Amino acid sequence: MFDLDFSALQKGKNLLAFSGGVDSSALFFLLQKQAISFDLIHVNYHTRQSSDAEADYAKELARQYGKRVFILDAQLEEGGYEAQARKIRYDFFEQTIREEGYQNLITAHQLNDQTEWFLMQLTKGAGSLELLGMQPMDSRDGYRIVRPLLEITKKELLEYLQAEGIRYFEDESNLDQRFKRNYFRHNFSDRLLDEFKEGMKQSFRFLARDRDLLLEEIETLYKDELTVIRFQHKRQALFAIDKDLKRRGYILSYAQRQEILKESSIVISDRFVIEWQEKRLFIAPYVDAVMPKAFKEACRVRKIPLKIRPFLFSRDIAAAQIDII
């Protein structure tokens, strides 16, 4: 029914982020039909009546098809549910990936998700680097995120499930238009895709190519929780900062992005420090530490920014190691 590219999943250990909803249920059986080997990972937030049933569905499919399943029981605190849930989810995903040796995390993001992001970014005053929220494949620290459904609509996935008689769950919170994503979905993106699906898909392909060209000159290096980004233009660097902090579970506000562009040294929410230095920038957890003179002098010689030095010292990264960045 769908022309999907699963070639990136032919080798290595694969982990499917499974919610039990339309998208991930469809992807489970599409992967199964193509004989792709994968296991399941699921987070139960206990926020809806069907939460436990969805977790049981993940266990049932794992038993029936001989797969491993990893389930986290999580509790959300009041306020900021979406940001909390995302951090909990990806912390659990990454911990499991590290401990169990998975190479690929498969997610069921589809064309509607891409379109909703595009429209939300467009209304915020985004540029071409920010208009696309997702790529078919995205490299992270030690693993890849693979999104095979980015050119398939939710409507097509639902029709597939119904035609095949496959069980799935509907998240009733998706109907609540107090959430910005739902507002854009019900009022704009679904209608656009119903009428202009092929044109939207082609536009996203062109945007992806343009973004790749803009990002060609960026080099990103990682050591422990330190990120060093070499860049040519500040707009490139801001995109890389946004992506790096999102990887750490933190979403920048519009005001924070503007402040980052203005300041050469900034601490974000007492959690992260960002230091600009000519054509490179540093991102690290914010640390306050007393350092010996010899260490500070080694950092000065190597032009390590002031607010980055305490983090390096706290991780016992010696002067000789600093040369790699």
JSON list of C-alpha atoms in Angstrom, two decimals, residues 184-273:
[
{"chain": "A", "resi": 184, "resn": "PHE", "atom": "CA", "xyz": [-3.24, 23.86, 13.97]},
{"chain": "A", "resi": 185, "resn": "ARG", "atom": "CA", "xyz": [-4.14, 20.26, 13.15]},
{"chain": "A", "resi": 186, "resn": "HIS", "atom": "CA", "xyz": [-7.91, 20.67, 13.24]},
{"chain": "A", "resi": 187, "resn": "ASN", "atom": "CA", "xyz": [-8.09, 24.13, 11.68]},
{"chain": "A", "resi": 188, "resn": "PHE", "atom": "CA", "xyz": [-5.32, 24.12, 9.10]},
{"chain": "A", "resi": 189, "resn": "SER", "atom": "CA", "xyz": [-2.96, 21.19, 8.49]},
{"chain": "A", "resi": 190, "resn": "ASP", "atom": "CA", "xyz": [-5.55, 18.44, 7.97]},
{"chain": "A", "resi": 191, "resn": "ARG", "atom": "CA", "xyz": [-7.41, 20.58, 5.44]},
{"chain": "A", "resi": 192, "resn": "LEU", "atom": "CA", "xyz": [-4.25, 21.51, 3.59]},
{"chain": "A", "resi": 193, "resn": "LEU", "atom": "CA", "xyz": [-3.19, 17.89, 3.25]},
{"chain": "A", "resi": 194, "resn": "ASP", "atom": "CA", "xyz": [-6.66, 16.80, 2.12]},
{"chain": "A", "resi": 195, "resn": "GLU", "atom": "CA", "xyz": [-6.38, 19.16, -0.87]},
{"chain": "A", "resi": 196, "resn": "PHE", "atom": "CA", "xyz": [-2.67, 19.71, -1.47]},
{"chain": "A", "resi": 197, "resn": "LYS", "atom": "CA", "xyz": [-0.86, 16.62, -0.18]},
{"chain": "A", "resi": 198, "resn": "GLU", "atom": "CA", "xyz": [1.44, 16.06, -3.16]},
{"chain": "A", "resi": 199, "resn": "GLY", "atom": "CA", "xyz": [2.47, 19.71, -3.36]},
{"chain": "A", "resi": 200, "resn": "MET", "atom": "CA", "xyz": [3.19, 19.83, 0.38]},
{"chain": "A", "resi": 201, "resn": "LYS", "atom": "CA", "xyz": [5.33, 16.69, 0.14]},
{"chain": "A", "resi": 202, "resn": "GLN", "atom": "CA", "xyz": [7.36, 18.17, -2.71]},
{"chain": "A", "resi": 203, "resn": "SER", "atom": "CA", "xyz": [7.84, 21.45, -0.84]},
{"chain": "A", "resi": 204, "resn": "PHE", "atom": "CA", "xyz": [9.14, 19.58, 2.20]},
{"chain": "A", "resi": 205, "resn": "ARG", "atom": "CA", "xyz": [11.62, 17.72, -0.02]},
{"chain": "A", "resi": 206, "resn": "PHE", "atom": "CA", "xyz": [12.95, 21.02, -1.41]},
{"chain": "A", "resi": 207, "resn": "LEU", "atom": "CA", "xyz": [13.14, 22.56, 2.06]},
{"chain": "A", "resi": 208, "resn": "ALA", "atom": "CA", "xyz": [15.10, 19.54, 3.30]},
{"chain": "A", "resi": 209, "resn": "ARG", "atom": "CA", "xyz": [17.65, 19.90, 0.48]},
{"chain": "A", "resi": 210, "resn": "ASP", "atom": "CA", "xyz": [17.98, 23.64, 1.08]},
{"chain": "A", "resi": 211, "resn": "ARG", "atom": "CA", "xyz": [18.51, 23.09, 4.80]},
{"chain": "A", "resi": 212, "resn": "ASP", "atom": "CA", "xyz": [21.19, 20.46, 4.13]},
{"chain": "A", "resi": 213, "resn": "LEU", "atom": "CA", "xyz": [23.08, 22.97, 1.95]},
{"chain": "A", "resi": 214, "resn": "LEU", "atom": "CA", "xyz": [22.88, 25.63, 4.66]},
{"chain": "A", "resi": 215, "resn": "LEU", "atom": "CA", "xyz": [24.16, 23.22, 7.31]},
{"chain": "A", "resi": 216, "resn": "GLU", "atom": "CA", "xyz": [27.02, 21.70, 5.29]},
{"chain": "A", "resi": 217, "resn": "GLU", "atom": "CA", "xyz": [29.60, 23.99, 6.90]},
{"chain": "A", "resi": 218, "resn": "ILE", "atom": "CA", "xyz": [28.63, 23.13, 10.49]},
{"chain": "A", "resi": 219, "resn": "GLU", "atom": "CA", "xyz": [30.83, 20.74, 12.45]},
{"chain": "A", "resi": 220, "resn": "THR", "atom": "CA", "xyz": [29.60, 19.44, 15.80]},
{"chain": "A", "resi": 221, "resn": "LEU", "atom": "CA", "xyz": [31.85, 17.72, 18.32]},
{"chain": "A", "resi": 222, "resn": "TYR", "atom": "CA", "xyz": [30.79, 16.03, 21.57]},
{"chain": "A", "resi": 223, "resn": "LYS", "atom": "CA", "xyz": [32.71, 15.17, 24.73]},
{"chain": "A", "resi": 224, "resn": "ASP", "atom": "CA", "xyz": [30.81, 14.01, 27.78]},
{"chain": "A", "resi": 225, "resn": "GLU", "atom": "CA", "xyz": [28.01, 16.62, 28.02]},
{"chain": "A", "resi": 226, "resn": "LEU", "atom": "CA", "xyz": [30.01, 19.29, 26.21]},
{"chain": "A", "resi": 227, "resn": "THR", "atom": "CA", "xyz": [29.07, 20.29, 22.68]},
{"chain": "A", "resi": 228, "resn": "VAL", "atom": "CA", "xyz": [31.40, 22.35, 20.47]},
{"chain": "A", "resi": 229, "resn": "ILE", "atom": "CA", "xyz": [29.97, 23.72, 17.23]},
{"chain": "A", "resi": 230, "resn": "ARG", "atom": "CA", "xyz": [32.08, 25.22, 14.45]},
{"chain": "A", "resi": 231, "resn": "PHE", "atom": "CA", "xyz": [30.05, 27.39, 12.08]},
{"chain": "A", "resi": 232, "resn": "GLN", "atom": "CA", "xyz": [30.19, 30.09, 9.40]},
{"chain": "A", "resi": 233, "resn": "HIS", "atom": "CA", "xyz": [27.05, 32.11, 10.17]},
{"chain": "A", "resi": 234, "resn": "LYS", "atom": "CA", "xyz": [25.22, 32.79, 13.43]},
{"chain": "A", "resi": 235, "resn": "ARG", "atom": "CA", "xyz": [21.91, 31.63, 11.97]},
{"chain": "A", "resi": 236, "resn": "GLN", "atom": "CA", "xyz": [23.46, 28.20, 11.43]},
{"chain": "A", "resi": 237, "resn": "ALA", "atom": "CA", "xyz": [24.74, 28.21, 14.98]},
{"chain": "A", "resi": 238, "resn": "LEU", "atom": "CA", "xyz": [21.38, 29.17, 16.48]},
{"chain": "A", "resi": 239, "resn": "PHE", "atom": "CA", "xyz": [19.74, 26.24, 14.72]},
{"chain": "A", "resi": 240, "resn": "ALA", "atom": "CA", "xyz": [22.44, 23.92, 16.08]},
{"chain": "A", "resi": 241, "resn": "ILE", "atom": "CA", "xyz": [21.97, 25.30, 19.62]},
{"chain": "A", "resi": 242, "resn": "ASP", "atom": "CA", "xyz": [18.23, 24.77, 19.45]},
{"chain": "A", "resi": 243, "resn": "LYS", "atom": "CA", "xyz": [18.73, 21.19, 18.25]},
{"chain": "A", "resi": 244, "resn": "ASP", "atom": "CA", "xyz": [21.36, 20.41, 20.89]},
{"chain": "A", "resi": 245, "resn": "LEU", "atom": "CA", "xyz": [19.26, 21.69, 23.80]},
{"chain": "A", "resi": 246, "resn": "LYS", "atom": "CA", "xyz": [16.23, 19.82, 22.49]},
{"chain": "A", "resi": 247, "resn": "ARG", "atom": "CA", "xyz": [18.39, 16.69, 22.55]},
{"chain": "A", "resi": 248, "resn": "ARG", "atom": "CA", "xyz": [18.98, 17.43, 26.23]},
{"chain": "A", "resi": 249, "resn": "GLY", "atom": "CA", "xyz": [15.23, 17.80, 26.85]},
{"chain": "A", "resi": 250, "resn": "TYR", "atom": "CA", "xyz": [15.11, 21.61, 26.90]},
{"chain": "A", "resi": 251, "resn": "ILE", "atom": "CA", "xyz": [13.01, 23.71, 24.49]},
{"chain": "A", "resi": 252, "resn": "LEU", "atom": "CA", "xyz": [14.13, 27.30, 23.93]},
{"chain": "A", "resi": 253, "resn": "SER", "atom": "CA", "xyz": [11.56, 30.08, 23.92]},
{"chain": "A", "resi": 254, "resn": "TYR", "atom": "CA", "xyz": [11.52, 32.79, 21.24]},
{"chain": "A", "resi": 255, "resn": "ALA", "atom": "CA", "xyz": [12.83, 35.33, 23.78]},
{"chain": "A", "resi": 256, "resn": "GLN", "atom": "CA", "xyz": [15.71, 33.04, 24.72]},
{"chain": "A", "resi": 257, "resn": "ARG", "atom": "CA", "xyz": [16.68, 32.60, 21.06]},
{"chain": "A", "resi": 258, "resn": "GLN", "atom": "CA", "xyz": [16.82, 36.37, 20.63]},
{"chain": "A", "resi": 259, "resn": "GLU", "atom": "CA", "xyz": [18.92, 36.77, 23.78]},
{"chain": "A", "resi": 260, "resn": "ILE", "atom": "CA", "xyz": [21.35, 34.07, 22.61]},
{"chain": "A", "resi": 261, "resn": "LEU", "atom": "CA", "xyz": [21.94, 36.00, 19.38]},
{"chain": "A", "resi": 262, "resn": "LYS", "atom": "CA", "xyz": [22.67, 39.21, 21.30]},
{"chain": "A", "resi": 263, "resn": "GLU", "atom": "CA", "xyz": [24.91, 37.89, 24.08]},
{"chain": "A", "resi": 264, "resn": "SER", "atom": "CA", "xyz": [28.34, 36.30, 23.71]},
{"chain": "A", "resi": 265, "resn": "SER", "atom": "CA", "xyz": [27.92, 34.45, 27.01]},
{"chain": "A", "resi": 266, "resn": "ILE", "atom": "CA", "xyz": [24.61, 33.35, 28.49]},
{"chain": "A", "resi": 267, "resn": "VAL", "atom": "CA", "xyz": [23.26, 30.95, 31.12]},
{"chain": "A", "resi": 268, "resn": "ILE", "atom": "CA", "xyz": [19.87, 29.41, 30.31]},
{"chain": "A", "resi": 269, "resn": "SER", "atom": "CA", "xyz": [17.57, 28.81, 33.31]},
{"chain": "A", "resi": 270, "resn": "ASP", "atom": "CA", "xyz": [20.59, 28.11, 35.55]},
{"chain": "A", "resi": 271, "resn": "ARG", "atom": "CA", "xyz": [20.97, 24.83, 33.67]},
{"chain": "A", "resi": 272, "resn": "PHE", "atom": "CA", "xyz": [23.04, 25.39, 30.53]},
{"chain": "A", "resi": 273, "resn": "VAL", "atom": "CA", "xyz": [25.81, 27.78, 29.55]}
]
